[in-house]
Amino acid sequence: MEVFVAVPVPVPVPGAAAMAMAMAMAALALLLCAAFIYAAWLSPAATRRRLRRAGFDGPRPCFPLGNLPEITETTMAAVKTTLPLLPASPSSSSISDVHAAVFPYFARWRQAFGKVFVYWLGTEPFLYVADPEFLKATTTGALGKRWGKPDVFRRDRMPMFGRGLVMAEGDEWARHRNIIAPAFSATNLNHMIGVMQRTTAGMLARWADAVAAGQSVIDVEAGIVRNAAEIIARASFGLDDGDEAGARVFRKLQAMQAMLFRSNRLVGVPLARLLQVRKTYEAWKLGREIDALLMEMIDARMSRQGGSSKKQEDLLSLLLAGTGSGSKVMSMTRREVVDECKTFFFGGHETTALALSWTLLMLAAHPEWQEALREELYMVAAGGEEGPLELGRLTKMGWVMSEVLRLYPPSPNVQRQALEDMKGIPRGTNMWVDVVAMHRDPALWGEDAHLFRPERFARDPVQGGCRHRMGFLPFGFGGRICVGRNLTAMEYRVVLAMLLRRFRLEVAPQYRHAPRVMLSLRPAAGIHLRLTPIHN
Ligand code: HEM
C-alpha cells in the first residue's frame, strides 16, 4: 500500500515579502527619526543642562537652530549702520560702536551675561570668552593640549583648507607645523621681498594711471586684496607671468573664495547641508578642480627638481624639498602639500590685505601719522629701495601695524574645541574668543581704548600696554599661533613703504565706515581714498 506523506509545499503568500520589506523600512525610518531627535534636541538639551550646572549661562537656545535666529535678526538690523570714522570727542565713543556693528548679538548678550557665557550655533555649544583671565586659566599650560580646532568649522571649511595646518590635529598637526614653520624663517622670507616689490609696483602703476586719467578716488581695498592674492600665489606656488597653470589655479581659488563668502551657511544645524545641496556640490566640484591643477603643478615641479638651473624659492619648493627624502617625519605627501598650498592662499592673503587696507584708512584719517611714517622711511632708506635691513628699522611702522591689528583685527575671533571634559566644560564644547571685544575693552587698555594711538606700542612694543598678556591676540595664541605672521609683517612693510613714497592719502567724501564680519573683519563698502601723487 502506498503511503502518501503530505509534504507541505510553501505557498507564496502574495505581498509577504513586500510587507517584511515595508516593516524593515518603517523600523529604519523610526530609528533614523529617533537618532535625529536625539541629535537635534535631546543631546544638546542635556549638554546645556550640564553647562548650566557648571555655572555657564547664556541666551536661551531653540533647538535645532540654537541661537541662529537671533544672530540673523540682529545682524540684519545692523547691516545698514554707518559709524562715524572718528569720535567727535575722545570720550564720545566706546567699545560698543565697532563691536556692536560687527557682533550685534554678542554686544546684546554681554549686557545680560557678562564676558563668559554659552550660546548655540544649531546644536553646537559655544563658550563665548572675552575675559583674558578666564582664557588663560582654561587654555594655558597642560590644559592647552586639551583643546583642538572645532569639527564644525573643519567640515564647513573643508573645500578651502582641506586637512592643511589650520585644521590638522594631534601628531599630524605637530608634523605639519615642524615642516612648515622653517619655511617662514627670515632667510626664506627675505627671498620674497623682490616678488612683493614687483607685484606691488604693478598695482601702484595702475593707480597712477587711473589718477592721471582723472580718477583721483580709488577703492584701495579692492586693489590691495588683489595685490595680496597675487603675492601669496607667487610666494606659495610661484605663480609667474605667462604661467597658464598657475593663472588657472589662481582664478579658481578666487572663485572659491567668492563662493564661500556668498553662501549663507547654517553652521551647526543637523542635516543643513541637505538644504544647500547645490552650493555644497559646487564647492566640492571647484575644490576637486583646484586640487587637480595643484597636483599637476606639483608633479611638474617634482620632475623638474634637480634638472632645472632656475632655483625656485617659493613655499611649495621648500615643502617639496622634504617630499621624497624618505623621512616620514620631515616629509609630506603630494595630497598634503596641495592642502597646504590652499591653506596659505586662503589663510594668508586676505588677512594681510585687510591689515594694510585698514592701515591706509587710519593713515588717511590721521595725517600726522602718515607724515611720521614717511619721515621715518626717508631717514631709514634715503636711497629709495628698502631691503631686509631697512625694513627691519621701520619702528614706527611696526607700532602702526600693531595698533591697526588691535582696532581692526582681520581675524576677529579665535576658536577651539574641548577634546576632553575639563573644569565643568563637557568634551566637544567649542570656544569662541571675541578678539574685537578684548582689543577694545577699556578695562584692559584704558579709557582711550577706542582711539588710534600707535604710541602705546612705543612704550610696550609687544603688548601695547594691555593690562593682561592674553588681551592682545591678533594672531591667536599658544602653540597654534599664526605661522605666517612674519610673512605678513614683511609684506606689510614692503607694500606700505612703496605706497607712502608714491601717494598722499586722504579719506574721500564717499567713504562709508561700515566694518562688518564676513569671516574676516572687512570694510563692507570698500575703502575710498583720494590719492595725490608725490613728485620727488
Ligand atoms: C594680518 C595677517 C594675519 C592674521 C591676522 C592671521 C591670523 C591668524 C589667526 C588668528 C590664526 C589662528 C591662531 C589660533 O588658533 O590660535 C592663524 C593661524 C594660521 N595662519 Fe594666520 N594670519 C595672518 C597671516 C597669515 C599668513 C600670511 C599665512 C600664510 C601664508 C597664515 C597662515 C596661517 C596658518 C597656516 C595658520 C594655522 C596655524 C596652526 O594651526 O598651527 N596666516 N592666523
Coordinates of C-alpha atoms and ligand atoms in Angstrom, one line a residue:
M1 CA 0.0 0.0 0.0
E2 CA 1.3 3.3 -1.0
V3 CA 1.6 5.7 1.8
F4 CA 1.3 9.2 0.9
V5 CA 3.1 11.6 3.1
A6 CA 1.8 15.1 2.8
V7 CA 4.7 17.3 2.3
P8 CA 3.8 20.9 2.9
V9 CA 4.6 22.9 -0.1
P10 CA 5.4 26.5 0.7
V11 CA 2.7 28.5 -1.0
P12 CA 3.8 32.1 -1.7
V13 CA 1.6 34.5 0.2
P14 CA 1.2 37.5 -2.1
G15 CA 2.7 40.6 -0.5
A16 CA 4.6 38.9 2.4
A17 CA 8.0 39.9 1.2
A18 CA 6.8 43.4 0.4
M19 CA 5.3 43.5 3.9
A20 CA 8.6 42.4 5.5
M21 CA 10.4 45.0 3.5
A22 CA 7.9 47.7 4.5
M23 CA 8.3 46.8 8.1
A24 CA 12.1 46.9 7.9
M25 CA 11.9 50.3 6.2
A26 CA 9.5 51.5 8.9
A27 CA 11.8 50.3 11.6
L28 CA 14.7 52.0 9.9
A29 CA 12.8 55.2 9.5
L30 CA 11.8 55.1 13.2
L31 CA 15.4 54.5 14.1
L32 CA 16.6 57.4 12.0
C33 CA 13.9 59.6 13.4
A34 CA 14.9 58.6 16.9
A35 CA 18.6 59.4 16.1
F36 CA 17.6 62.7 14.6
I37 CA 15.5 63.7 17.7
Y38 CA 18.4 62.6 19.9
A39 CA 21.0 64.6 17.9
A40 CA 18.8 67.7 17.3
W41 CA 17.0 68.0 20.7
L42 CA 17.8 65.6 23.5
S43 CA 21.6 65.6 23.4
P44 CA 22.1 69.4 23.1
A45 CA 19.5 69.9 25.8
A46 CA 21.4 67.5 28.1
T47 CA 24.7 69.3 27.3
R48 CA 23.0 72.7 28.1
R49 CA 21.9 71.4 31.5
R50 CA 25.5 70.2 32.3
L51 CA 26.9 73.6 31.3
R52 CA 24.4 75.5 33.4
R53 CA 25.1 73.2 36.4
A54 CA 28.8 74.2 35.9
G55 CA 27.8 77.9 36.1
F56 CA 27.8 78.7 32.3
D57 CA 24.6 80.5 31.5
G58 CA 23.6 82.2 28.3
P59 CA 20.7 83.2 25.9
R60 CA 18.0 80.5 25.7
P61 CA 18.5 78.4 22.5
C62 CA 15.7 76.9 20.4
F63 CA 16.9 73.6 19.1
P64 CA 17.8 72.5 16.4
L65 CA 18.6 76.1 15.3
G66 CA 20.1 77.2 18.7
N67 CA 20.6 81.0 18.8
L68 CA 20.9 81.3 15.0
P69 CA 17.5 83.1 14.6
E70 CA 18.6 85.9 17.0
I71 CA 22.0 86.1 15.4
T72 CA 20.5 86.5 11.9
E73 CA 17.9 89.0 13.1
T74 CA 20.3 91.3 14.9
T75 CA 22.8 91.1 12.1
M76 CA 20.2 92.1 9.5
A77 CA 19.2 95.0 11.7
A78 CA 22.9 96.2 12.0
V79 CA 23.7 95.8 8.3
K80 CA 22.8 99.3 7.3
T81 CA 24.6 101.0 10.2
T82 CA 27.3 103.5 9.2
L83 CA 29.6 104.6 12.0
P84 CA 31.5 107.8 12.5
L85 CA 35.1 107.3 11.4
L86 CA 36.5 109.4 14.2
P87 CA 34.7 110.1 17.5
A88 CA 33.6 113.7 17.9
S89 CA 35.5 113.9 21.2
P90 CA 37.9 111.4 22.8
S91 CA 35.2 110.3 25.3
S92 CA 32.2 110.2 22.9
S93 CA 32.8 106.7 21.5
S94 CA 33.4 103.4 23.3
I95 CA 33.9 99.8 22.6
S96 CA 30.2 99.5 21.8
D97 CA 30.4 101.3 18.4
V98 CA 32.5 98.9 16.3
H99 CA 31.9 95.9 18.4
A100 CA 28.1 96.3 18.2
A101 CA 28.3 96.9 14.5
V102 CA 30.3 93.7 13.8
F103 CA 28.9 91.4 16.6
P104 CA 25.5 92.9 17.5
Y105 CA 24.3 89.7 19.1
F106 CA 27.4 89.4 21.3
A107 CA 27.1 93.0 22.3
R108 CA 23.5 92.3 23.4
W109 CA 24.2 89.1 25.3
R110 CA 27.3 90.6 27.0
Q111 CA 25.0 93.1 28.8
A112 CA 22.9 90.2 30.2
F113 CA 25.6 87.5 30.8
G114 CA 29.0 89.3 31.1
K115 CA 32.3 88.3 29.4
V116 CA 31.8 84.5 29.5
F117 CA 28.6 82.7 28.5
V118 CA 27.3 79.9 26.3
Y119 CA 25.4 80.3 23.0
W120 CA 24.5 77.8 20.4
L121 CA 25.1 77.6 16.6
G122 CA 22.5 75.0 15.8
T123 CA 23.2 72.1 18.1
E124 CA 26.8 73.1 18.7
P125 CA 27.5 74.7 22.1
F126 CA 29.9 77.7 22.0
L127 CA 31.6 79.1 25.1
Y128 CA 31.9 82.9 24.4
V129 CA 35.0 84.3 26.0
A130 CA 36.0 88.0 26.2
D131 CA 37.8 87.6 29.6
P132 CA 41.6 87.1 29.1
E133 CA 42.0 85.7 32.7
F134 CA 39.4 83.0 32.0
L135 CA 41.1 82.2 28.7
K136 CA 44.4 81.9 30.5
A137 CA 43.0 79.7 33.2
T138 CA 41.3 77.3 30.8
T139 CA 43.9 77.1 27.9
T140 CA 47.4 77.6 29.1
G141 CA 50.0 75.1 30.4
A142 CA 49.0 71.5 30.5
L143 CA 45.4 72.4 29.7
G144 CA 46.5 73.8 26.3
K145 CA 46.8 70.3 24.9
R146 CA 43.2 69.5 25.7
W147 CA 41.9 72.0 23.2
G148 CA 41.8 71.4 19.4
K149 CA 40.1 73.1 16.4
P150 CA 36.3 72.9 16.1
D151 CA 35.0 70.0 14.0
V152 CA 32.0 72.1 12.9
F153 CA 34.3 74.6 11.1
R154 CA 36.6 71.8 9.8
R155 CA 33.6 70.3 7.9
D156 CA 32.4 73.7 6.8
R157 CA 35.8 74.9 5.5
M158 CA 37.0 71.7 4.1
P159 CA 36.9 73.0 0.5
M160 CA 39.2 75.9 1.5
F161 CA 41.7 74.3 3.8
G162 CA 41.4 70.5 3.3
R163 CA 43.4 68.9 6.0
G164 CA 46.0 71.6 6.0
L165 CA 47.7 73.1 9.1
V166 CA 44.8 75.3 10.1
M167 CA 42.6 72.2 10.5
A168 CA 45.1 69.4 11.4
E169 CA 45.1 67.9 14.8
G170 CA 47.4 66.0 17.3
D171 CA 50.5 64.3 15.9
E172 CA 49.5 65.2 12.3
W173 CA 49.4 68.9 13.2
A174 CA 52.8 68.7 15.0
R175 CA 54.4 67.1 12.0
H176 CA 53.0 69.7 9.6
R177 CA 53.9 72.6 11.8
N178 CA 57.5 71.3 12.1
I179 CA 57.9 71.2 8.4
I180 CA 56.1 74.4 7.6
A181 CA 57.4 76.8 10.3
P182 CA 61.0 76.8 9.0
A183 CA 59.7 77.8 5.6
F184 CA 58.7 81.1 7.1
S185 CA 62.2 81.8 8.5
A186 CA 63.7 85.3 8.0
T187 CA 66.2 84.0 5.3
N188 CA 63.4 82.4 3.3
L189 CA 61.2 85.5 3.6
N190 CA 64.0 87.8 2.5
H191 CA 64.0 86.0 -0.8
M192 CA 60.4 87.0 -1.3
I193 CA 60.9 90.8 -1.0
G194 CA 61.6 91.0 -4.7
V195 CA 58.4 89.3 -5.6
M196 CA 56.4 91.6 -3.3
Q197 CA 58.0 94.7 -4.8
R198 CA 57.4 93.7 -8.4
T199 CA 53.8 92.8 -7.8
T200 CA 53.1 96.0 -5.8
A201 CA 54.8 98.1 -8.4
G202 CA 52.2 96.8 -10.9
M203 CA 49.4 97.9 -8.6
L204 CA 50.8 101.3 -8.0
A205 CA 51.3 101.9 -11.7
R206 CA 47.7 101.0 -12.3
W207 CA 46.6 103.5 -9.6
A208 CA 48.9 106.2 -11.0
D209 CA 47.4 105.7 -14.5
A210 CA 43.9 106.0 -13.0
V211 CA 44.8 109.2 -11.2
A212 CA 46.4 110.6 -14.3
A213 CA 43.3 109.9 -16.2
G214 CA 41.3 112.0 -13.7
Q215 CA 40.1 109.3 -11.3
S216 CA 41.6 110.6 -8.1
V217 CA 39.4 108.5 -5.7
I218 CA 40.3 104.8 -5.6
D219 CA 38.8 101.9 -3.7
V220 CA 42.1 100.9 -2.3
E221 CA 40.8 97.7 -0.6
A222 CA 39.9 96.0 -3.8
G223 CA 43.4 96.7 -5.3
I224 CA 45.2 95.7 -2.1
V225 CA 43.3 92.4 -1.8
R226 CA 44.1 91.6 -5.4
N227 CA 47.7 92.5 -4.9
A228 CA 48.0 90.3 -1.8
A229 CA 46.3 87.4 -3.6
E230 CA 49.0 87.7 -6.3
I231 CA 51.8 88.0 -3.8
I232 CA 50.7 84.9 -1.9
A233 CA 50.2 82.9 -5.1
R234 CA 53.7 83.8 -6.3
A235 CA 55.2 83.2 -2.8
S236 CA 53.3 80.0 -2.3
F237 CA 53.5 78.2 -5.6
G238 CA 55.5 80.5 -7.8
L239 CA 52.6 81.9 -10.0
D240 CA 54.5 83.5 -12.8
D241 CA 53.5 85.9 -15.6
G242 CA 52.6 83.7 -18.6
D243 CA 52.3 80.6 -16.4
E244 CA 48.9 79.3 -17.6
A245 CA 48.6 76.5 -14.9
G246 CA 49.3 79.0 -12.1
A247 CA 46.9 81.5 -13.5
R248 CA 44.1 78.9 -13.8
V249 CA 44.6 77.8 -10.1
F250 CA 44.6 81.5 -9.1
R251 CA 41.3 82.2 -10.9
K252 CA 39.7 79.1 -9.4
L253 CA 40.9 79.9 -5.9
Q254 CA 39.4 83.3 -6.2
A255 CA 36.1 81.9 -7.4
M256 CA 36.1 79.5 -4.4
Q257 CA 36.7 82.4 -2.1
A258 CA 33.9 84.4 -3.6
M259 CA 31.5 81.4 -3.4
L260 CA 32.2 80.7 0.2
F261 CA 31.6 84.3 1.1
R262 CA 28.3 84.4 -0.8
S263 CA 26.8 81.3 0.7
N264 CA 25.0 81.8 4.0
R265 CA 25.6 78.6 5.7
L266 CA 23.6 77.2 8.6
V267 CA 26.7 76.2 10.6
G268 CA 26.0 73.6 13.3
V269 CA 22.4 72.7 12.2
P270 CA 22.0 69.0 11.7
L271 CA 21.3 68.0 8.0
A272 CA 21.5 71.6 6.9
R273 CA 23.8 70.5 4.1
L274 CA 20.8 68.8 2.6
L275 CA 19.1 72.1 2.2
Q276 CA 22.1 73.5 0.4
V277 CA 23.0 70.6 -1.8
R278 CA 23.8 72.8 -4.8
K279 CA 26.2 75.1 -3.0
T280 CA 27.8 72.1 -1.3
Y281 CA 28.2 70.3 -4.6
E282 CA 29.6 73.4 -6.4
A283 CA 32.2 74.0 -3.6
W284 CA 33.2 70.3 -3.7
K285 CA 33.5 70.4 -7.5
L286 CA 35.6 73.5 -7.5
G287 CA 37.7 72.1 -4.8
R288 CA 38.4 69.0 -6.9
E289 CA 39.4 71.1 -9.9
I290 CA 41.8 73.2 -7.8
D291 CA 43.3 70.0 -6.3
A292 CA 43.8 68.5 -9.7
L293 CA 45.5 71.7 -11.0
L294 CA 47.8 72.0 -8.0
M295 CA 48.6 68.3 -8.2
E296 CA 49.7 68.8 -11.9
M297 CA 51.9 71.8 -10.8
I298 CA 53.5 69.7 -8.1
D299 CA 54.2 66.8 -10.4
A300 CA 55.7 69.1 -12.9
R301 CA 57.8 70.8 -10.2
M302 CA 59.0 67.4 -8.8
S303 CA 60.0 66.1 -12.2
R304 CA 61.9 69.4 -12.8
Q305 CA 63.6 69.4 -9.5
G306 CA 67.3 68.8 -9.7
G307 CA 67.3 69.2 -13.5
S308 CA 66.5 72.8 -13.6
S309 CA 69.1 75.6 -13.4
K310 CA 66.5 78.1 -12.2
K311 CA 66.1 77.7 -8.5
Q312 CA 62.6 78.4 -7.3
E313 CA 62.3 79.8 -3.8
D314 CA 58.6 79.7 -3.1
L315 CA 56.9 77.9 -0.2
L316 CA 56.0 75.0 -2.5
S317 CA 59.6 74.2 -3.3
L318 CA 60.5 74.5 0.4
L319 CA 57.8 72.0 1.3
L320 CA 58.7 69.7 -1.6
A321 CA 62.4 69.7 -0.6
G322 CA 61.4 67.2 2.1
T323 CA 59.0 65.1 0.0
G324 CA 60.7 62.1 -1.4
S325 CA 63.5 62.4 1.2
G326 CA 62.4 59.1 2.6
S327 CA 61.9 60.6 6.1
K328 CA 58.4 60.2 7.2
V329 CA 58.8 62.7 9.9
M330 CA 60.0 65.6 7.7
S331 CA 58.1 65.0 4.5
M332 CA 54.6 65.4 3.2
T333 CA 52.6 63.5 0.7
R334 CA 51.6 65.3 -2.5
R335 CA 48.0 65.4 -1.2
E336 CA 49.2 67.2 2.0
V337 CA 51.2 69.7 0.0
V338 CA 48.1 70.5 -2.1
D339 CA 46.2 71.3 1.1
E340 CA 48.9 73.4 2.5
C341 CA 49.1 75.5 -0.7
K342 CA 45.4 76.1 -0.4
T343 CA 45.8 77.0 3.3
F344 CA 48.5 79.6 2.5
F345 CA 46.3 81.1 -0.1
F346 CA 43.1 81.3 1.9
G347 CA 44.7 81.9 5.3
G348 CA 47.4 84.3 4.1
H349 CA 46.2 86.9 1.6
E350 CA 43.0 88.4 2.8
T351 CA 44.1 88.8 6.4
T352 CA 47.3 90.7 5.3
A353 CA 45.3 92.7 2.7
L354 CA 42.8 93.8 5.4
A355 CA 45.6 94.8 7.8
L356 CA 47.0 97.0 5.0
S357 CA 43.6 98.4 3.9
W358 CA 42.6 99.4 7.5
T359 CA 46.1 101.0 7.9
L360 CA 45.6 103.1 4.8
L361 CA 42.3 104.3 6.1
M362 CA 43.8 105.1 9.6
L363 CA 46.7 107.0 7.9
A364 CA 44.4 108.9 5.7
A365 CA 42.3 109.9 8.8
H366 CA 45.5 110.7 10.9
P367 CA 47.8 112.7 8.6
E368 CA 50.2 113.3 11.4
W369 CA 51.0 109.6 11.5
Q370 CA 51.1 109.4 7.7
E371 CA 53.8 112.1 7.7
A372 CA 55.7 110.4 10.7
L373 CA 55.9 107.2 8.7
R374 CA 57.1 109.0 5.6
E375 CA 59.8 110.8 7.5
E376 CA 60.9 107.5 9.1
L377 CA 61.1 106.0 5.6
Y378 CA 63.2 108.8 4.2
M379 CA 65.5 108.6 7.1
V380 CA 65.9 104.8 7.1
A381 CA 66.1 104.3 3.4
A382 CA 67.2 107.6 1.8
G383 CA 68.2 105.8 -1.4
G384 CA 64.6 104.8 -2.0
E385 CA 65.0 100.9 -2.1
E386 CA 64.1 99.0 1.1
G387 CA 66.0 95.8 1.7
P388 CA 65.6 93.5 4.7
L389 CA 67.8 95.7 6.9
E390 CA 65.9 98.9 6.2
L391 CA 62.5 97.2 6.5
G392 CA 63.5 96.0 10.0
R393 CA 64.3 99.5 11.0
L394 CA 60.9 100.9 10.3
T395 CA 60.0 101.0 14.0
K396 CA 57.0 103.4 13.9
M397 CA 55.5 101.4 11.0
G398 CA 55.6 98.4 13.4
W399 CA 53.7 100.4 16.1
V400 CA 51.1 101.4 13.5
M401 CA 50.7 97.8 12.3
S402 CA 50.1 96.6 15.9
E403 CA 47.6 99.4 16.6
V404 CA 45.6 98.7 13.4
L405 CA 45.6 95.0 14.3
R406 CA 44.2 95.9 17.7
L407 CA 41.4 98.2 16.4
Y408 CA 40.5 96.2 13.3
P409 CA 41.8 92.6 13.8
P410 CA 41.4 90.8 10.4
S411 CA 40.7 87.6 12.3
P412 CA 38.0 88.9 14.7
N413 CA 37.8 85.6 16.7
V414 CA 39.9 82.6 17.6
Q415 CA 38.2 79.2 18.1
R416 CA 39.0 76.0 20.0
Q417 CA 37.1 72.8 20.9
A418 CA 37.4 70.8 24.1
L419 CA 39.0 67.4 23.3
E420 CA 38.0 66.1 26.8
D421 CA 35.9 67.0 29.8
M422 CA 37.5 69.7 31.9
K423 CA 36.6 72.2 34.6
G424 CA 32.8 71.6 34.1
I425 CA 33.2 72.1 30.3
P426 CA 31.9 68.9 28.5
R427 CA 34.1 67.4 25.8
G428 CA 33.1 68.7 22.4
T429 CA 32.2 72.2 23.7
N430 CA 33.5 74.9 21.3
M431 CA 35.2 78.1 22.5
W432 CA 34.8 81.4 20.7
V433 CA 37.3 84.1 21.8
D434 CA 35.9 87.5 20.9
V435 CA 39.1 89.3 19.9
V436 CA 37.4 92.5 18.9
A437 CA 35.8 92.9 22.3
M438 CA 39.1 92.3 24.1
H439 CA 41.0 94.6 21.9
R440 CA 38.6 97.5 22.6
D441 CA 37.9 96.8 26.3
P442 CA 38.7 99.9 28.4
A443 CA 39.3 97.7 31.4
L444 CA 42.3 96.3 29.6
W445 CA 43.5 99.3 27.6
G446 CA 42.3 102.3 29.4
E447 CA 39.7 104.9 28.5
D448 CA 41.3 105.7 25.2
A449 CA 40.8 102.0 24.0
H450 CA 38.7 103.1 21.0
L451 CA 41.3 105.7 19.8
F452 CA 44.0 105.2 17.2
R453 CA 47.2 105.8 19.3
P454 CA 50.1 103.8 17.9
E455 CA 52.4 105.4 20.5
R456 CA 51.0 102.9 23.1
F457 CA 53.3 100.4 21.3
A458 CA 56.3 102.7 21.7
R459 CA 56.1 102.2 25.4
D460 CA 55.4 98.5 25.2
P461 CA 56.2 97.1 21.7
V462 CA 54.7 93.6 22.4
Q463 CA 51.5 94.2 24.4
G464 CA 50.8 97.9 23.7
G465 CA 50.3 98.4 27.4
C466 CA 47.4 95.9 27.6
R467 CA 46.8 95.0 31.3
H468 CA 46.6 91.3 30.6
R469 CA 49.1 89.3 28.5
M470 CA 46.3 87.4 26.8
G471 CA 44.3 90.6 25.9
F472 CA 46.0 91.3 22.6
L473 CA 45.6 88.3 20.2
P474 CA 45.6 89.4 16.6
F475 CA 47.5 86.2 15.6
G476 CA 45.8 83.8 18.1
F477 CA 47.7 82.2 21.0
G478 CA 49.6 79.2 22.3
G479 CA 51.1 76.5 20.0
R480 CA 48.6 77.3 17.3
I481 CA 49.6 81.0 16.9
C482 CA 49.6 82.1 13.3
V483 CA 52.6 80.5 11.4
G484 CA 52.5 83.2 8.7
R485 CA 52.8 86.3 10.9
N486 CA 56.4 87.1 9.8
L487 CA 55.4 86.9 6.2
T488 CA 52.6 89.4 7.0
A489 CA 55.0 91.8 8.8
M490 CA 57.3 91.7 5.8
E491 CA 54.6 92.2 3.2
Y492 CA 53.0 95.0 5.2
R493 CA 56.3 96.9 5.3
V494 CA 57.1 96.4 1.7
V495 CA 53.7 97.5 0.4
L496 CA 53.2 100.4 2.8
A497 CA 56.7 101.8 2.2
M498 CA 56.2 101.8 -1.6
L499 CA 52.8 103.3 -1.3
L500 CA 53.7 106.1 1.0
R501 CA 56.6 107.1 -1.2
R502 CA 54.2 107.3 -4.2
F503 CA 50.9 108.9 -2.9
R504 CA 49.5 111.1 -0.2
L505 CA 46.2 109.7 1.2
E506 CA 43.0 111.5 2.2
V507 CA 39.6 110.0 3.1
A508 CA 37.2 110.5 0.2
P509 CA 33.8 112.1 0.8
Q510 CA 32.1 109.0 -0.5
Y511 CA 33.8 106.7 2.1
R512 CA 31.2 104.9 4.3
H513 CA 32.6 103.5 7.6
A514 CA 30.9 100.1 7.8
P515 CA 33.1 97.4 9.4
R516 CA 31.5 94.0 9.2
V517 CA 32.4 90.4 9.9
M518 CA 32.3 88.2 6.8
L519 CA 34.7 85.5 8.0
S520 CA 37.2 88.3 8.4
L521 CA 36.7 91.9 9.7
R522 CA 36.2 93.8 6.4
P523 CA 35.0 97.3 5.3
A524 CA 31.6 96.4 3.9
A525 CA 31.6 99.4 1.5
G526 CA 35.3 99.3 0.5
I527 CA 37.8 102.0 1.4
H528 CA 37.6 105.0 -0.8
L529 CA 40.6 107.3 -0.6
R530 CA 41.8 110.3 -2.6
L531 CA 45.3 109.7 -3.8
T532 CA 47.6 112.6 -4.7
P533 CA 50.9 111.6 -6.4
I534 CA 54.1 112.7 -4.7
H535 CA 56.7 114.0 -7.1
N536 CA 60.2 113.7 -5.7
Ligands
HEM1 C1 47.4 90.0 9.2 C2 47.6 88.8 8.8 C3 47.2 87.5 9.5 C4 46.4 87.4 10.6 C5 45.6 88.5 11.3 C6 46.3 86.0 10.9 C7 45.6 85.4 11.9 C8 45.6 84.1 12.3 C9 44.9 83.6 13.4 C10 44.1 84.3 14.4 C11 45.2 82.2 13.5 C12 44.6 81.2 14.5 C13 45.6 81.1 15.6 C14 45.0 80.3 16.8 O1 44.1 79.5 16.5 O2 45.4 80.5 17.9 C15 46.1 81.9 12.3 C16 46.6 80.7 12.1 C17 47.2 80.4 10.9 N1 47.6 81.3 9.9 FE1 47.5 83.3 10.0 N2 47.1 85.3 10.0 C18 47.7 86.2 9.1 C19 48.5 85.9 8.1 C20 48.9 84.7 7.7 C21 49.7 84.4 6.5 C22 50.4 85.4 5.6 C23 49.8 83.0 6.4 C24 50.5 82.1 5.4 C25 50.9 82.4 4.3 C26 49.0 82.4 7.5 C27 48.8 81.1 7.7 C28 48.2 80.6 8.9 C29 48.2 79.2 9.2 C30 48.7 78.0 8.3 C31 47.6 79.1 10.5 C32 47.3 77.8 11.3 C33 48.4 77.6 12.3 C34 48.3 76.4 13.2 O3 47.1 76.0 13.4 O4 49.3 75.8 13.6 N3 48.4 83.5 8.2 N4 46.3 83.1 11.7

